[in-house]
Tab-separated table of C-alpha atoms in Angstrom:
chain	number	residue	atom	x	y	z
A	19	VAL	CA	-0.020	0.393	-0.340
A	20	THR	CA	1.522	3.914	-0.652
A	21	ARG	CA	-0.158	7.215	0.393
A	22	ASN	CA	1.761	10.367	-0.347
A	23	PHE	CA	2.773	12.498	2.719
A	24	ASP	CA	3.928	16.424	2.150
A	25	ILE	CA	5.751	18.312	4.100
A	26	GLY	CA	5.085	18.674	8.285
A	27	TRP	CA	4.092	16.185	10.805
A	28	TYR	CA	0.969	13.475	10.679
A	29	LEU	CA	-0.511	10.689	13.007
A	30	PHE	CA	0.324	7.376	10.528
A	31	GLY	CA	-0.200	3.503	11.221
A	32	PRO	CA	0.447	0.681	9.492
A	33	PRO	CA	-2.722	-0.532	7.177
A	34	VAL	CA	-0.977	-3.492	6.642
A	35	GLN	CA	1.319	-6.767	8.895
A	36	PRO	CA	4.771	-4.919	7.599
A	37	TYR	CA	6.715	-7.883	5.989
A	38	ASN	CA	10.144	-5.616	7.470
A	39	PRO	CA	9.053	-3.875	10.455
A	40	ARG	CA	11.865	-1.743	11.178
A	41	MET	CA	10.985	1.849	9.330
A	42	ASN	CA	14.911	2.441	9.528
A	43	GLU	CA	15.372	0.514	6.857
A	44	VAL	CA	11.439	0.675	5.791
A	45	PHE	CA	11.342	4.729	4.580
A	46	GLN	CA	14.874	4.885	3.007
A	47	GLU	CA	14.679	5.287	-0.436
A	48	PRO	CA	13.149	3.763	-2.745
A	49	HIS	CA	9.874	3.206	-1.102
A	50	GLY	CA	10.157	5.455	2.030
A	51	PHE	CA	11.742	9.781	2.252
A	52	GLY	CA	15.349	9.264	1.987
A	53	GLU	CA	18.063	9.635	4.674
A	54	TRP	CA	16.096	9.418	8.453
A	55	GLY	CA	17.231	12.413	10.888
A	56	TYR	CA	16.967	14.346	8.011
A	57	GLU	CA	14.208	14.212	5.595
A	58	TRP	CA	12.109	12.813	8.099
A	59	ILE	CA	11.696	11.263	11.851
A	60	VAL	CA	9.136	8.959	13.632
A	61	PHE	CA	8.416	9.007	17.169
A	62	GLY	CA	6.092	6.496	19.430
A	63	GLN	CA	3.576	7.498	21.655
A	64	SER	CA	6.227	7.196	24.504
A	65	GLY	CA	8.737	9.342	22.881
A	66	SER	CA	11.152	6.830	21.479
A	67	PHE	CA	12.444	7.198	17.690
A	68	THR	CA	15.748	4.928	17.761
A	69	ASP	CA	14.954	1.549	15.159
A	70	ILE	CA	11.252	1.753	15.733
A	71	HIS	CA	8.863	-1.546	14.515
A	72	MET	CA	5.932	-0.716	12.973
A	73	GLN	CA	2.907	-2.659	14.972
A	74	MET	CA	-0.292	-2.445	13.409
A	75	GLY	CA	-3.256	-0.852	15.768
A	76	TYR	CA	-0.124	1.518	16.501
A	77	GLY	CA	-0.279	5.115	15.707
A	78	TYR	CA	2.963	7.250	15.319
A	79	TYR	CA	4.260	11.139	14.407
A	80	LEU	CA	5.484	11.124	11.229
A	81	ASN	CA	7.730	14.631	10.146
A	82	ASN	CA	8.543	15.062	6.958
A	83	THR	CA	10.985	18.316	5.869
A	84	THR	CA	10.275	16.780	2.044
A	85	GLU	CA	7.110	15.444	0.283
A	86	GLY	CA	7.579	11.982	-1.266
A	87	ASN	CA	5.166	8.467	-0.913
A	88	LEU	CA	5.724	5.262	0.991
A	89	THR	CA	5.168	2.203	0.519
A	90	ILE	CA	4.152	-0.387	3.459
A	91	TYR	CA	4.480	-3.730	1.563
A	92	GLY	CA	2.646	-6.401	3.813
A	93	ASP	CA	-0.078	-8.591	4.493
A	94	PRO	CA	-3.761	-7.146	4.997
A	95	ILE	CA	-5.912	-8.903	7.819
A	96	THR	CA	-8.441	-11.433	6.623
A	97	SER	CA	-11.805	-12.077	7.444
A	98	SER	CA	-10.091	-15.058	8.987
A	99	GLN	CA	-7.872	-13.782	11.076
A	100	PHE	CA	-10.900	-11.894	12.678
A	101	ILE	CA	-11.942	-13.865	16.644
A	102	ASP	CA	-15.700	-15.166	17.726
A	103	TYR	CA	-13.674	-14.453	22.128
A	104	ASP	CA	-15.241	-16.871	24.315
A	105	THR	CA	-13.553	-16.821	28.138
A	106	LEU	CA	-10.297	-19.200	27.389
A	107	SER	CA	-9.304	-16.940	23.928
A	108	VAL	CA	-8.814	-14.131	26.979
A	109	ILE	CA	-7.577	-15.689	29.556
A	110	ASN	CA	-4.576	-17.304	27.192
A	111	ASP	CA	-4.397	-13.886	25.429
A	112	GLN	CA	-5.016	-15.171	22.004
A	113	PHE	CA	-6.450	-11.639	19.650
A	114	SER	CA	-6.913	-11.094	16.763
A	115	LYS	CA	-4.587	-8.881	15.210
A	116	ALA	CA	-7.449	-6.218	14.052
A	117	ASP	CA	-8.320	-5.574	17.697
A	118	ILE	CA	-6.585	-3.394	19.725
A	119	LEU	CA	-5.224	-3.492	23.304
A	120	LEU	CA	-6.254	-0.188	25.375
A	121	ASN	CA	-4.869	1.204	28.236
A	122	LYS	CA	-5.785	3.936	31.222
A	123	GLY	CA	-5.176	7.467	29.898
A	124	TRP	CA	-4.703	8.525	25.993
A	125	ASN	CA	-4.118	5.856	23.106
A	126	LEU	CA	-2.112	6.694	19.586
A	127	ILE	CA	-4.291	4.407	17.738
A	128	SER	CA	-5.097	2.895	13.823
A	129	ASN	CA	-6.894	1.614	11.756
A	130	THR	CA	-5.726	-2.081	11.565
A	131	LEU	CA	-7.858	-2.678	8.649
A	132	VAL	CA	-7.178	-1.230	4.947
A	133	ARG	CA	-10.529	0.051	4.922
A	134	PRO	CA	-12.676	2.742	6.655
A	135	ILE	CA	-13.652	1.984	9.786
A	136	SER	CA	-16.979	3.700	12.095
A	137	LYS	CA	-16.645	4.624	15.056
A	138	THR	CA	-20.054	3.770	16.394
A	139	SER	CA	-19.608	0.288	14.827
A	140	PHE	CA	-16.350	-0.134	17.659
A	141	GLU	CA	-16.800	-3.090	20.215
A	142	ILE	CA	-15.238	-3.399	23.595
A	143	ILE	CA	-14.638	-6.795	25.879
A	144	ARG	CA	-13.576	-6.330	29.154
A	145	LEU	CA	-10.818	-8.405	29.560
A	146	GLU	CA	-11.555	-9.217	33.034
A	147	ASP	CA	-14.543	-11.345	32.545
A	148	ASN	CA	-14.940	-11.076	28.312
A	149	ALA	CA	-17.839	-8.612	28.739
A	150	THR	CA	-18.702	-7.267	25.613
A	151	TYR	CA	-19.534	-3.378	24.643
A	152	SER	CA	-21.015	-1.777	21.947
A	153	TYR	CA	-19.589	2.092	21.118
A	154	ASP	CA	-22.518	3.598	23.133
A	155	GLU	CA	-22.518	1.536	25.712
A	156	ALA	CA	-19.079	1.435	26.267
A	157	VAL	CA	-19.675	5.641	26.495
A	158	PHE	CA	-22.619	5.022	28.551
A	159	TYR	CA	-20.341	2.938	30.928
A	160	GLY	CA	-17.718	5.621	31.346
A	161	PHE	CA	-14.905	3.068	29.750
A	162	VAL	CA	-14.020	5.253	26.996
A	163	GLN	CA	-14.573	8.846	25.852
A	164	PRO	CA	-17.491	9.127	23.265
A	165	THR	CA	-14.204	11.660	20.853
A	166	VAL	CA	-12.245	9.906	18.197
A	167	HIS	CA	-9.215	12.580	17.280
A	168	GLY	CA	-7.257	13.194	14.134
A	169	TYR	CA	-4.329	15.727	13.191
A	170	GLU	CA	-4.465	17.115	10.156
A	171	ASP	CA	-2.979	20.677	10.217
A	172	GLY	CA	-4.376	20.741	13.855
A	173	PHE	CA	-6.606	17.685	15.895
A	174	TYR	CA	-9.774	17.121	14.888
A	175	THR	CA	-12.691	14.933	16.154
A	176	THR	CA	-13.927	12.378	14.035
A	177	ASN	CA	-16.644	9.370	13.550
A	178	SER	CA	-14.221	6.552	11.429
A	179	ILE	CA	-10.928	5.764	11.746
A	180	TYR	CA	-9.032	5.609	7.904
A	181	PRO	CA	-6.074	3.351	6.850
A	182	PHE	CA	-2.578	4.703	7.329
A	183	GLU	CA	-3.876	7.138	9.730
A	184	GLY	CA	-3.213	7.143	13.251
A	185	TYR	CA	-5.603	8.418	16.104
A	186	PHE	CA	-5.978	9.183	19.643
A	187	TRP	CA	-8.013	7.795	22.019
A	188	HIS	CA	-9.323	8.245	25.736
A	189	ALA	CA	-9.552	4.982	27.744
A	190	ALA	CA	-10.890	5.158	31.603
A	191	ARG	CA	-9.423	2.096	32.303
A	192	GLY	CA	-6.817	-0.714	30.478
A	193	ASP	CA	-7.247	-3.805	29.923
A	194	LEU	CA	-10.075	-3.501	27.301
A	195	LEU	CA	-10.158	-4.655	23.929
A	196	LEU	CA	-11.008	-2.658	21.325
A	197	LYS	CA	-12.569	-5.244	18.686
A	198	ILE	CA	-12.390	-3.851	14.487
A	199	ARG	CA	-14.475	-5.410	12.519
A	200	PRO	CA	-15.894	-4.541	8.693
A	201	HIS	CA	-18.740	-2.585	8.325
A	202	SER	CA	-21.702	-0.868	5.382
A	203	PHE	CA	-19.894	2.205	3.558
A	204	GLU	CA	-23.108	3.648	4.573
A	205	GLN	CA	-22.072	4.278	8.367
A	206	LEU	CA	-19.059	6.672	7.065
A	207	THR	CA	-18.317	10.381	8.146
A	208	LYS	CA	-15.459	11.434	8.839
A	209	GLU	CA	-15.692	15.177	10.344
A	210	GLU	CA	-17.783	14.625	13.459
A	211	THR	CA	-21.085	17.176	14.293
A	212	ASP	CA	-21.389	18.670	17.928
A	213	LYS	CA	-24.878	19.058	18.962
A	214	ASN	CA	-24.172	21.287	21.836
A	215	TRP	CA	-23.489	24.664	21.215
A	216	SER	CA	-20.086	25.534	21.223
A	217	ILE	CA	-16.777	27.812	21.012
A	218	ASN	CA	-13.081	27.264	20.691
A	219	PHE	CA	-10.066	29.352	22.000
A	220	LYS	CA	-7.010	28.899	20.119
A	221	ILE	CA	-3.634	30.445	20.486
A	222	GLU	CA	-0.653	29.886	18.007
A	223	SER	CA	2.502	31.567	16.998
A	224	LEU	CA	2.716	33.888	13.339
A	225	GLU	CA	5.283	32.008	12.048
A	226	GLU	CA	4.960	28.574	13.888
A	227	SER	CA	1.451	26.791	12.897
A	228	ASN	CA	2.383	23.252	14.872
A	229	TYR	CA	3.140	25.828	17.818
A	230	SER	CA	-0.122	25.744	19.385
A	231	ASP	CA	-3.108	24.836	22.513
A	232	GLU	CA	-6.713	25.087	21.853
A	233	ILE	CA	-10.059	24.767	24.645
A	234	LYS	CA	-13.460	24.239	23.320
A	235	LEU	CA	-15.862	24.937	25.546
A	236	GLY	CA	-19.209	24.106	24.799
A	237	LEU	CA	-23.427	24.671	27.163
A	238	ASN	CA	-25.329	21.784	27.062
A	239	LYS	CA	-29.128	22.558	29.735
A	240	ASP	CA	-27.673	18.470	31.351
A	241	ALA	CA	-24.578	19.528	31.591
A	242	SER	CA	-22.600	19.274	35.054
A	243	ASP	CA	-20.793	22.474	36.453
A	244	GLY	CA	-17.127	19.893	37.261
A	245	PHE	CA	-14.840	17.156	35.415
A	246	LYS	CA	-17.542	14.818	34.345
A	247	TYR	CA	-15.341	11.590	32.112
A	248	GLY	CA	-17.669	11.327	28.534
A	249	GLU	CA	-18.478	15.108	28.831
A	250	ASP	CA	-15.734	17.123	29.368
A	251	GLU	CA	-11.717	15.428	28.290
A	252	TYR	CA	-8.448	15.345	29.390
A	253	ASP	CA	-6.016	17.425	27.780
A	254	ILE	CA	-4.403	15.681	24.289
A	255	PRO	CA	-0.139	14.270	24.786
A	256	THR	CA	1.498	18.086	23.669
A	257	TYR	CA	2.346	17.099	20.108
A	258	ILE	CA	6.059	16.404	19.481
A	259	GLY	CA	5.904	19.210	17.012
A	260	GLU	CA	4.468	21.669	19.033
A	261	HIS	CA	5.866	24.114	21.403
A	262	PRO	CA	4.585	23.669	24.997
A	263	VAL	CA	2.308	25.753	25.274
A	264	ASN	CA	-1.007	25.008	27.482
A	265	LEU	CA	-3.957	26.556	27.409
A	266	TYR	CA	-5.996	25.714	31.284
A	267	ILE	CA	-9.681	27.474	32.805
């Protein structure tokens, strides 16, 4: 699979099981951008940047100093690799490569399938008892935040995740498994529509657009004044390319 990347910062993840997972080899020309450290650099969510191995389901920060195509050779996930979980498979950590383990806090994830997936089709499995919840149920019970954040010259909220892109999603607890399966294309929308009244405050450098921070305030007659998980959100982790500017209330 091939994608063109312009100059700048991206969140991305491999949409196939790469034959060669070592980025410092795969990202070299002729299949990548060129020399590591000069024409591109990649960071993991923890900030690591040396000898990173691509893993499906994980997201990464990518910075390009030159435009180029990235080609990743590998095998896509097929239906034969999907697992219908039972207690024994969960106890033995037998998970499909299509599915993603979620940790407590922010998770930088990527789509494991080669087609877009709506977040409303997500299923969340609580590993301690193999209980399965729909996306709406997982949000209602406070397991995960309702919003999924992508990045394109700034963070945005999305209803769908796309191949080759990375996303931040927050979980209130660990030991959760995100189950991803294909569905009808009619469910797909990218930009999320907020039905509540809201206003955004953003501070940004006049010279560097990545040096910024933003606060979104909303009003709803049923909302509470204090912090409520699912209604309010924690700060998204500081973007690698951002200056440490922090707006807060």
